[in-house]
Structures are given as C-alpha cells and as structure tokens.
Amino acid sequence: MNTSILLSHSRQARRHIVEMVAAAGSGHPGGSLSCTDVLTWLYDEEIDLNDPMRDRLVLSKGHAAPALYAQLAVHERIDPEELLTLRKLGSRLQGHPNMADLPDVDMSTGSLGQGLSVAVGMAWADRYLGRARRTWCVCGDGEFEEGQIWEAVMAAAKYKLANLTLFLDENGLQIDGKVLDVGGMDDYAGALKAFGWNVLEIDGHDFGQIETAVACAKGSGMPSAIVCHTVKGKGVSYMENVAGWHGKALAEAAARDPRIIALDADLAPATKTDETKKAVPAQFLQTGIAEANMVGIAAGLAVSGLKPFASSFAMFLAGRAYEQVRNSIAYPGLDVKLCATHAGITVGEDGGSHQCVEDIGLMRMLPGMMVLQPADSVEAAAMVRYLAGVPGPAYLRLSRAAVESVFDDAYEFVPGELRQVRPGRSIAFVASGVMVRECVDAAQRLESAGIDGAVYNLSTIKPLNKARLDEIVNAYDLVYVAEEHLKAGGIWSAVMETVDAPQKVKSIAIEDRFGQSGSVAALMEEYGLSAAAIENRVLEDQRASLAMGIEQIAMAGIRRA
C-alpha cells in the first residue's frame, strides 16, 4: 500500500465529483464523497481494470455514480472532460451507472436494496465456474431498510460465499434525515454477525484500517461485511454531515379528516408528504427506504378503517411494490390511495433507472384500480380532494416537471369528464398529464399550416369514458392520443381497446425504449413528445396522407385506362 498515492487519488476523485455534479446541476455529492476512500482503495489495490478476469464491483448505492465515474477518470479509463457530461442527454455517464453504456461498470444499479442480491449471484457463479476472483459490493446504510438486502444477507451466509465482501457505507444520513430517525438501526455489525457473516468495523476514511479489514475478509472463509463509519460529504467542509443535498392538498385533507394517514418511504420533501408531517405530524408515517413494507402497512391501516395515502416515486411504488399493490390492495379492494410522483421521462437527469414509463400499463391492468393523471398542479390538488372522499383503491400519477397551468383555481375534478381545453375542427389531441400543455402548444403552432386542432384532457385513465371517447373520435378526421409513457400498454392501448373506430386513432408516445439522463426539454424532444416534435409528426402524417391520396387517384386512372 502506498498511502501517498492513495491520498492523492482520493483527493483527485473528490475534485472530479464536485466538478461533475456542479456541471450537471444535480446529483448526489454527499453520498459519493462518503464512499470515495473505499472506492479509491478498491481501484488502486484490488480491481485491475485492464484484466478481463478482474474482481468485480457492484455499487448498490447507485446514486453515488459520480464516485465510480471519478475512479474511472483517475485510472484513465475515461477522459476527465467526459465527466462534465454527467446526466446530460446522450452521455455515457447516466445519473445511475449503466453497464450497457460503460464496459468498466460491472452492474447497472439505481433502485436501492437490489445490488447485494446481484453480488451474491456473481460470487456464487464465480465459485461454481472455478474463477479465483472476488465480488465487492458497496451499500449505503439507508438501503438496509429494504427487505431484499436481508434476503441477500441470508443467501450469502447459507452458501458460505467467502469470495464476497460487502462495504457498508454507514454515513448515518439519508434523504429525510438521520438514518436512525427515518427507519434504520444502530447495530449493523451485530445484525450481520447474527446472520452468519464475518464482520469488521472501521473508519471508512482510514486506508490503514481498510487494508487490515480487507486482509481479514479474504482469510475468513465466510462472506464478510466491512462496516465503514464515514462522513457524508467527506472532504468538502460545507457538505459534511448535511442531509438533503438531494402536498399541500393532502395536508389540508388530513387536517380535516383524522382518518387520513400519509405514508412515505424516505422521499418526503420530493413527494411533498412533508407538508402533512408539518401540519398534522400524528397523521404521518415514515417507513424509510422500504416501499413494499409501506404498501403492506397502508393495507393494514385500511383494514383498520383508516384512509392511507402512500407516496413514493412511480418507479418504486408501481415497480418495486407491484406484488404488494396487487395482492394486498387491489385484490381485496382496499381503500388505499397510491400517490406516485416523478413518473415518466420528466424525472430528467436521474436517468432510465428512475424514469418509470411502464406504470400506467401495470396499474390499469389491476381489476378495480382507478388510475388518474392530472394536467397541472390545480387538477392534482382537485384530484387529491376527490380521492379523499371516495372509497376504493386508486393510483394517482404525478410528474416531477413544472407545468404551466391549464386550469384556474375554480376547477373541480369530475371523473371521466374528458374536458376540452382547446377547441378545433379538423384533428383532436386526447392528452394526459404533462402532454396536455404540449398538445395545446402544438395545436397553436399548427394553425399556421391551416390545421385546426382541438385538445382534450384525459385525466381519468381508468375507468375510461367510452361514450365520450367515441363522441370525440367520430367528430374529427384524426385523433392523436398523447402520453408520457410507453405506447405498449399505456393510454393509447386502452383507447384502442375501447373505441368503436380505432382506425382513426394514432399514438404519440414513447416507442420501445427506456429513458436516459438529460434535461426535461431535451428528453421531451428526443422522445418525440415536445410541442415542436408533435407539430412535425402531424405535418408528416398530413404529407403522407396527401401522397397516398395522389397515388390512389393515379392508380384509379391507370385501371380505367
């Protein structure tokens, strides 16, 4: 071990982290800085990036991607200039690491709690295939609130995976505050020992202690966990030990009705459930990073006569907790309202791992599940008020993006209404969510081409108002269904299953692609969802239709001749 080189590399990596996050304008510097010394050790001493049979690393705390990218720059695997493209459209440096973009990334990560299971699989496979290499996994302390972590812990112990070493980055902080206050524990070492792991506790910023712990792990004959006591934001004084570098309507409803309980999974500032916590703290329940558990608790509250509103990002609520939503809420028809924020590609720079573009399909397939999506903040508040007063399961899909208001404060939500927000005579846009404003802008742009487009707000995705949809489809030459979602399984699919004249309906949606990092504006353009892209799409369709008409006339003339 050459301590001076290690210290130089860790300082260089920290500088890269600060610079790239500053250039991106977003990211997670605190958690990246806390694990920098561990990653510096691994890439200096254990992982030879030039060896195809090298040891492998799973960065389970994928939000610390800048720390990983910094190491690749330090070891000249990527140009330091490329670091400044972090989280930008087209960059290989996604908000969370993706092995499809960078060959030196051993596993794509993002959603917390999943990486250790992958590391268990890698370690088991290496032993089975007779490969003499080690799998390293870096987890955060907050993600130990996810149940899957403990399933992986048990599996590693059962199979005695001595070639697996876990670094637990215990910096004591997560998005909503101190880990102990949010939902963590104070004895990770004791818990891991109880599950049959070899456990060591160290100062995660001391290279001497890291060296000694790694040597002990390699000789233990058991899966090993190195619990690293670290400082979030280490090396940058104004970030050290500070958390949060990272609905009003619900709070008002809860204040009026003591049966309403707001639940959150360590994202209260982002999902705005912190408004309820401030207004009526007794009606706020924080589960920590444990979405499946949160949904199960919500079901228990509903069975007991309460009215739970469970909030998280769409990727975690509709994705990770889907089975719990299906079996514990939809199947028994419980009165649980699921408030899924940060849906679609408008999550922006966090990238494809956090951009849920499948959730409408997942939720509308569940029998009895109402699915709503507001066009703006005014309608979102109106929907919350509505949901507070009606029984049954419902999924409220919300975007992260700031959207220009479509409705005024006098707006009242009427389920299934399909309200016209812009009149028109030739074509119609049936739009939902952020796409309402984009379609209004597109319709205005199309006026110069002599195309008079109407816009309708489809805010009740399920149940669909078939009579109203048929009325709209019959009134126009062409109808475009616009959604910030995959075409397959989304709103267009639902409309096509419902209307009597589906041949008149076209889709404006995300084709068979995942999302990626980028600004909201760049992503909307890239995926064909911006007003300009919609305008071009309609004009192209008009030109194609005209060309087809001319060809048909010509063919008819030939046949007559």
XYZ file of C-alpha atoms in Angstrom:
561
model
C 0.000 0.000 0.000
C 1.338 3.407 -0.991
C -0.555 5.811 1.250
C 0.607 8.950 -0.522
C -0.707 7.681 -3.874
C -3.988 6.628 -2.292
C -4.429 10.040 -0.712
C -3.588 11.747 -3.989
C -6.104 9.617 -5.891
C -8.839 10.196 -3.300
C -8.296 13.973 -3.464
C -8.358 13.842 -7.252
C -11.568 11.776 -7.185
C -13.241 14.201 -4.785
C -12.367 17.103 -7.029
C -13.857 15.254 -10.003
C -17.053 14.546 -8.034
C -17.607 18.169 -7.069
C -16.830 19.432 -10.558
C -19.059 16.977 -12.403
C -22.040 17.428 -10.074
C -21.680 21.193 -10.335
C -21.600 20.949 -14.142
C -24.659 18.691 -14.132
C -26.571 20.960 -11.783
C -27.896 17.914 -9.917
C -26.740 14.670 -8.378
C -25.722 13.179 -5.052
C -22.343 14.552 -3.989
C -22.650 13.770 -0.267
C -23.063 10.019 -0.611
C -20.465 9.934 -3.391
C -17.867 11.626 -1.198
C -18.526 9.355 1.786
C -17.565 6.211 -0.165
C -14.687 7.758 -2.142
C -11.920 6.335 0.045
C -13.339 2.812 -0.165
C -13.575 3.041 -3.960
C -10.094 4.535 -4.135
C -8.738 1.544 -2.240
C -10.608 -0.940 -4.421
C -9.492 0.521 -7.737
C -5.919 1.128 -6.576
C -5.336 -2.153 -4.762
C -7.913 -4.782 -5.737
C -9.523 -4.177 -9.134
C -7.252 -4.138 -12.195
C -9.375 -2.570 -14.917
C -7.012 -3.950 -17.591
C -7.655 -7.558 -16.540
C -10.761 -9.132 -18.141
C -10.933 -11.581 -15.203
C -10.603 -8.828 -12.610
C -12.500 -8.657 -9.345
C -15.941 -7.096 -9.836
C -17.744 -4.278 -8.059
C -21.478 -3.757 -7.572
C -22.197 -0.180 -6.492
C -25.554 -0.924 -4.924
C -25.897 2.704 -3.802
C -26.141 3.673 -7.459
C -26.848 7.336 -6.717
C -23.127 7.524 -5.841
C -22.346 7.049 -9.543
C -20.122 10.196 -9.563
C -17.752 8.411 -7.161
C -17.467 5.495 -9.595
C -17.019 7.722 -12.648
C -14.349 9.688 -10.780
C -12.356 6.495 -10.243
C -12.574 5.640 -13.936
C -11.175 9.097 -14.711
C -8.403 8.767 -12.118
C -7.371 5.482 -13.735
C -7.580 6.955 -17.234
C -10.469 4.798 -18.408
C -12.455 7.884 -19.355
C -11.352 11.403 -20.206
C -11.860 13.880 -17.337
C -13.612 16.144 -19.848
C -16.289 13.477 -20.251
C -17.104 13.832 -16.554
C -18.664 17.201 -17.365
C -21.320 15.399 -19.463
C -22.759 13.717 -16.345
C -26.572 13.420 -16.530
C -26.758 15.104 -19.943
C -28.671 13.720 -22.921
C -26.581 11.213 -24.881
C -23.892 10.926 -22.203
C -22.453 7.576 -21.165
C -22.431 8.930 -17.615
C -26.033 8.370 -16.633
C -27.448 9.553 -13.318
C -27.103 5.964 -12.116
C -24.459 3.620 -13.604
C -25.414 1.508 -16.613
C -23.190 -1.357 -17.759
C -24.673 -1.051 -21.268
C -23.008 2.369 -21.595
C -19.671 1.794 -19.855
C -17.796 -1.540 -20.115
C -15.952 -0.864 -16.845
C -19.257 -0.824 -14.944
C -19.857 -4.379 -13.755
C -23.562 -3.983 -12.943
C -26.293 -1.439 -13.640
C -27.767 -0.091 -10.413
C -30.155 2.592 -9.239
C -33.034 1.354 -7.113
C -31.663 0.837 -3.623
C -31.548 -2.573 -1.979
C -31.007 -4.665 -5.120
C -27.248 -4.699 -5.600
C -26.292 -7.147 -2.873
C -28.512 -9.844 -4.412
C -26.693 -9.371 -7.723
C -23.357 -9.576 -5.924
C -24.443 -12.855 -4.311
C -25.239 -14.232 -7.755
C -21.868 -13.115 -9.128
C -19.950 -14.644 -6.215
C -21.858 -17.929 -6.437
C -21.241 -18.098 -10.205
C -17.514 -17.458 -9.822
C -17.190 -20.255 -7.301
C -19.251 -22.623 -9.448
C -17.142 -21.819 -12.533
C -13.868 -22.109 -10.628
C -12.896 -18.461 -11.064
C -10.451 -17.157 -8.476
C -11.788 -13.656 -8.095
C -13.750 -11.662 -5.558
C -17.010 -9.743 -5.752
C -17.138 -6.440 -3.890
C -20.391 -4.674 -3.085
C -20.826 -1.155 -1.711
C -24.151 -0.430 0.017
C -25.430 2.568 1.940
C -26.817 2.278 5.457
C -30.202 3.680 4.442
C -30.774 0.937 1.884
C -30.574 -1.652 4.661
C -34.177 -0.624 5.295
C -35.071 -2.614 2.160
C -36.087 -6.193 2.911
C -34.301 -7.578 -0.150
C -30.971 -6.679 1.442
C -31.604 -9.109 4.271
C -32.714 -11.849 1.874
C -29.352 -11.463 0.143
C -27.550 -11.481 3.505
C -29.184 -14.813 4.366
C -28.396 -16.321 0.954
C -24.709 -15.360 1.146
C -24.412 -16.932 4.586
C -26.263 -20.086 3.513
C -23.889 -20.660 0.592
C -20.807 -19.585 2.581
C -19.694 -17.165 -0.123
C -16.197 -16.420 1.142
C -15.452 -14.637 -2.148
C -18.000 -11.893 -1.375
C -17.136 -8.759 0.586
C -19.631 -6.046 1.444
C -18.621 -2.492 2.297
C -21.435 -0.884 4.279
C -21.073 2.893 3.973
C -22.516 3.973 7.313
C -22.609 7.759 6.999
C -25.744 7.976 9.166
C -27.797 10.161 6.820
C -30.428 9.684 4.149
C -32.761 11.981 2.233
C -35.270 12.585 5.023
C -32.669 13.000 7.778
C -30.718 10.789 10.149
C -30.946 7.065 9.398
C -31.871 6.293 12.986
C -34.768 8.757 12.856
C -36.069 7.649 9.456
C -36.091 3.899 9.914
C -32.616 2.477 10.368
C -30.837 0.587 13.123
C -27.867 1.252 15.361
C -26.084 -2.121 15.235
C -25.472 -3.286 11.679
C -22.452 -5.262 12.811
C -24.443 -7.222 15.374
C -27.242 -7.967 12.923
C -24.867 -9.178 10.209
C -22.997 -11.376 12.700
C -26.306 -12.907 13.736
C -26.904 -13.871 10.113
C -23.554 -15.698 9.962
C -21.275 -13.107 8.381
C -17.705 -12.221 9.309
C -17.986 -8.569 10.347
C -15.389 -5.846 10.829
C -15.931 -2.220 11.824
C -13.580 0.506 10.675
C -13.114 4.178 9.928
C -14.026 4.205 6.243
C -11.651 7.076 5.546
C -8.548 5.390 7.019
C -6.609 3.440 4.388
C -4.658 1.530 7.014
C -7.873 0.238 8.572
C -9.321 -0.576 5.137
C -6.182 -2.616 4.314
C -6.363 -4.584 7.561
C -10.108 -5.273 7.192
C -9.741 -6.460 3.597
C -6.972 -8.857 4.600
C -9.167 -10.277 7.367
C -12.098 -10.627 4.958
C -10.007 -12.576 2.463
C -8.904 -15.041 5.097
C -12.201 -15.558 6.909
C -13.733 -18.388 4.882
C -17.094 -16.615 5.178
C -18.918 -13.761 3.460
C -17.537 -10.613 5.042
C -19.041 -7.236 5.805
C -16.828 -4.244 6.479
C -18.938 -1.645 8.280
C -17.365 1.684 7.397
C -18.097 4.641 9.659
C -17.942 7.552 7.236
C -18.852 11.212 6.892
C -21.374 12.227 4.258
C -19.755 14.878 2.066
C -16.291 13.969 3.361
C -13.601 16.343 2.149
C -15.923 19.248 1.346
C -16.490 21.199 4.562
C -19.865 22.753 3.716
C -21.321 19.349 2.783
C -20.055 17.264 5.688
C -22.808 15.635 7.744
C -25.585 17.546 5.944
C -28.657 15.654 4.726
C -30.856 16.694 1.789
C -28.480 17.695 -0.944
C -30.771 15.947 -2.753
C -48.963 18.379 -0.881
C -50.430 20.960 0.284
C -53.800 19.478 -0.730
C -53.121 16.239 1.112
C -52.077 18.138 4.242
C -55.330 20.127 4.132
C -57.381 16.962 3.634
C -55.602 15.274 6.541
C -56.230 18.284 8.767
C -59.952 17.949 8.037
C -60.112 14.160 8.379
C -58.154 12.403 11.159
C -58.620 9.084 9.333
C -56.272 10.199 6.538
C -52.716 8.964 7.079
C -49.838 9.993 4.799
C -47.117 7.377 4.337
C -43.710 7.972 2.792
C -40.534 5.982 2.080
C -37.666 8.443 2.676
C -38.745 10.886 -0.040
C -40.990 13.276 1.889
C -39.505 16.545 0.538
C -39.745 15.246 -3.029
C -43.218 13.706 -2.765
C -44.414 16.685 -0.653
C -45.771 14.470 2.127
C -43.623 16.589 4.421
C -46.463 19.133 4.202
C -48.681 16.655 6.059
C -45.899 15.931 8.524
C -45.683 19.640 9.329
C -49.445 20.194 9.532
C -50.555 17.053 11.386
C -47.470 15.056 12.453
C -49.544 12.368 14.162
C -51.001 11.511 10.731
C -47.629 10.995 9.034
C -45.933 7.601 8.913
C -42.322 7.289 7.692
C -41.253 3.766 6.678
C -37.771 4.567 5.398
C -36.440 3.040 2.177
C -38.941 0.186 2.244
C -41.674 0.631 -0.357
C -43.062 -2.905 -0.215
C -43.349 -2.612 3.547
C -45.015 0.808 3.180
C -47.695 -0.651 0.897
C -48.305 -3.517 3.316
C -48.636 -1.098 6.229
C -51.059 1.005 4.164
C -53.191 -2.101 3.615
C -53.229 -2.748 7.367
C -54.305 0.833 8.030
C -57.146 0.498 5.504
C -58.348 -2.771 7.038
C -58.489 -0.900 10.346
C -60.777 1.811 8.956
C -58.190 4.480 8.178
C -57.641 6.192 4.802
C -53.982 5.841 3.843
C -52.267 7.852 1.083
C -48.959 6.110 0.303
C -46.391 8.138 -1.653
C -43.161 7.371 -3.436
C -41.592 7.704 -6.873
C -43.526 5.824 -9.567
C -40.571 3.505 -10.195
C -40.622 2.321 -6.596
C -44.368 2.377 -5.921
C -45.601 0.790 -9.147
C -42.405 -1.136 -9.843
C -40.792 -2.492 -6.679
C -44.027 -2.823 -4.708
C -46.217 -4.151 -7.529
C -46.982 -7.538 -5.997
C -47.913 -5.917 -2.690
C -50.173 -3.451 -4.518
C -51.797 -6.298 -6.432
C -52.343 -8.764 -3.605
C -52.694 -6.536 -0.535
C -54.622 -3.586 -2.031
C -56.237 -4.294 -5.411
C -57.231 -7.907 -4.797
C -59.146 -7.182 -1.560
C -60.280 -3.799 -2.957
C -58.937 -1.780 -0.040
C -59.289 1.990 0.304
C -55.637 2.873 -0.298
C -54.574 5.789 -2.447
C -51.194 5.407 -4.171
C -49.582 8.749 -4.998
C -46.799 8.064 -7.495
C -44.603 11.094 -8.116
C -41.683 11.517 -10.552
C -43.362 9.417 -13.257
C -42.181 9.268 -16.871
C -39.084 10.686 -18.550
C -39.630 14.117 -16.972
C -37.721 12.777 -13.979
C -34.864 14.093 -16.105
C -31.247 13.734 -15.072
C -31.654 10.719 -12.768
C -31.887 8.600 -15.912
C -33.609 5.449 -17.106
C -33.324 3.538 -13.821
C -35.675 6.083 -12.224
C -37.890 7.006 -15.189
C -40.943 4.789 -14.898
C -42.626 4.615 -18.306
C -44.488 1.351 -17.678
C -46.617 2.206 -14.645
C -49.892 3.090 -16.357
C -49.899 -0.319 -18.010
C -49.138 -2.056 -14.732
C -51.818 -0.226 -12.780
C -54.646 -0.169 -15.318
C -54.419 -3.965 -15.592
C -55.370 -4.384 -11.931
C -59.111 -5.047 -11.554
C -60.883 -2.269 -9.675
C -57.878 0.109 -9.649
C -58.767 3.697 -10.586
C -55.928 5.445 -12.455
C -55.753 9.247 -12.578
C -53.233 11.715 -14.029
C -53.590 15.500 -13.696
C -52.694 18.047 -16.353
C -51.339 20.583 -13.848
C -50.993 21.362 -10.142
C -54.532 22.738 -9.932
C -56.001 19.465 -11.168
C -53.624 17.464 -8.954
C -54.957 19.227 -5.860
C -58.533 18.721 -7.049
C -57.865 15.011 -7.539
C -56.466 14.641 -4.030
C -59.596 16.275 -2.615
C -61.733 13.934 -4.700
C -59.798 10.807 -3.680
C -60.049 11.741 -0.008
C -63.811 11.429 -0.287
C -64.291 8.243 -2.337
C -63.629 4.626 -1.288
C -61.541 2.070 -3.109
C -58.008 1.700 -4.482
C -56.603 4.401 -6.754
C -53.298 5.266 -8.441
C -52.518 8.968 -8.848
C -49.698 9.533 -11.372
C -47.740 12.758 -10.935
C -44.856 14.296 -12.880
C -41.755 15.951 -11.468
C -41.824 18.619 -14.184
C -43.098 22.132 -13.591
C -46.024 22.631 -15.987
C -47.734 25.854 -16.994
C -51.270 25.887 -15.591
C -54.051 24.543 -17.773
C -56.896 25.250 -15.348
C -57.724 28.101 -12.977
C -58.294 27.778 -9.249
C -62.052 27.328 -9.687
C -61.516 23.958 -11.408
C -63.333 20.958 -9.950
C -62.337 17.436 -10.931
C -65.082 15.293 -12.485
C -64.008 11.674 -13.083
C -64.228 10.572 -16.710
C -65.013 14.085 -17.956
C -62.539 14.440 -20.884
C -62.816 18.212 -20.791
C -61.982 20.192 -23.921
C -59.186 22.663 -23.170
C -58.817 23.964 -26.732
C -61.464 23.945 -29.496
C -60.706 22.725 -33.001
C -62.367 21.222 -36.061
C -60.002 19.053 -38.120
C -57.952 16.907 -35.730
C -58.021 16.291 -31.989
C -55.422 15.531 -29.345
C -56.557 13.387 -26.435
C -53.750 14.081 -23.989
C -52.904 13.223 -20.398
C -50.591 14.710 -17.787
C -47.761 16.928 -19.000
C -48.800 16.164 -22.585
C -51.889 18.382 -22.300
C -49.804 21.549 -22.279
C -47.512 20.210 -25.019
C -50.518 19.450 -27.231
C -52.056 22.872 -26.616
C -48.776 24.463 -27.728
C -48.531 22.114 -30.720
C -52.086 22.947 -31.790
C -51.268 26.640 -31.693
C -48.189 26.052 -33.867
C -50.242 24.050 -36.392
C -52.593 26.954 -37.026
C -50.098 28.466 -39.495
C -50.396 25.281 -41.586
C -54.172 25.569 -41.646
C -54.669 22.686 -39.225
C -57.259 23.411 -36.555
C -56.543 21.057 -33.654
C -58.682 20.527 -30.562
C -57.204 19.332 -27.263
C -58.981 17.194 -24.685
C -57.698 16.416 -21.198
C -57.904 12.689 -20.439
C -57.270 12.706 -16.719
C -59.240 9.576 -15.842
C -57.234 6.800 -17.447
C -59.289 4.104 -15.764
C -62.213 3.735 -15.970
C -62.357 5.267 -19.459
C -65.471 7.123 -20.562
C -66.276 5.102 -23.711
C -69.265 7.201 -24.771
C -67.271 10.432 -24.569
C -64.282 8.930 -26.383
C -66.472 7.643 -29.221
C -68.054 11.080 -29.490
C -64.631 12.698 -29.849
C -63.310 10.130 -32.334
C -66.430 10.456 -34.504
C -66.182 14.266 -34.561
C -62.698 14.521 -36.123
C -60.772 13.267 -39.144
C -57.954 12.035 -36.934
C -57.341 11.710 -33.189
C -53.909 11.592 -31.547
C -53.562 10.048 -28.088
C -50.585 11.735 -26.405
C -48.910 10.290 -23.313
C -45.580 10.391 -21.488
C -45.491 6.600 -21.293
C -44.647 3.593 -23.383
C -47.006 3.099 -26.304
C -47.435 -0.565 -25.369
C -49.866 -0.976 -22.504
C -50.457 2.729 -21.993
C -53.303 5.132 -22.685
C -53.274 4.631 -26.463
C -53.617 0.888 -25.910
C -56.537 1.488 -23.544
C -58.270 3.809 -26.010
C -57.775 1.357 -28.876
C -59.368 -1.364 -26.756
C -62.347 0.882 -26.046
C -63.471 2.981 -29.036
C -65.630 1.823 -31.940
C -63.422 3.399 -34.630
C -59.813 2.648 -33.616
C -58.596 3.140 -37.215
C -58.900 6.906 -36.694
C -56.653 6.903 -33.610
C -52.873 7.459 -33.707
C -50.305 7.335 -30.930
C -47.863 9.947 -29.659
C -45.923 8.034 -27.043
C -42.569 6.507 -26.199
C -41.742 3.659 -28.509
C -39.870 0.550 -27.344
C -37.150 2.411 -25.387
C -36.051 3.051 -21.848
C -35.370 6.584 -20.663
C -31.967 8.193 -20.191
C -30.359 11.117 -18.409
C -30.952 14.592 -19.770
C -32.830 17.814 -19.156
C -36.612 17.631 -19.352
C -36.665 19.745 -22.517
C -34.016 17.634 -24.245
C -35.746 14.387 -23.316
C -39.166 15.549 -24.480
C -37.638 16.447 -27.843
C -35.626 13.232 -28.081
C -38.671 11.041 -27.429
C -40.975 12.959 -29.759
C -43.144 14.428 -27.008
C -42.367 18.157 -27.239
C -44.751 20.603 -28.898
C -42.316 21.011 -31.798
C -41.991 17.253 -32.245
C -45.770 16.839 -32.162
C -46.177 19.573 -34.765
C -43.668 17.840 -37.048
C -45.360 14.484 -36.536
C -48.773 15.848 -37.547
C -47.342 17.610 -40.612
C -45.537 14.419 -41.671
C -48.771 12.457 -41.322
C -50.594 15.065 -43.393
C -47.970 14.883 -46.146
C -48.051 11.090 -46.131
C -51.846 11.098 -46.323
C -51.780 13.530 -49.244
C -49.171 11.457 -51.092
C -51.228 8.319 -50.559
C -54.329 10.073 -51.896
C -52.491 11.187 -55.023
C -51.155 7.670 -55.552
C -54.630 6.176 -55.202
C -56.035 8.643 -57.778
C -53.224 7.784 -60.166
C -53.801 4.046 -59.737
C -57.524 4.514 -60.370
C -56.705 6.368 -63.607
C -54.435 3.553 -64.754
C -57.125 0.957 -64.083
C -59.689 2.988 -66.090
C -57.235 3.296 -68.957
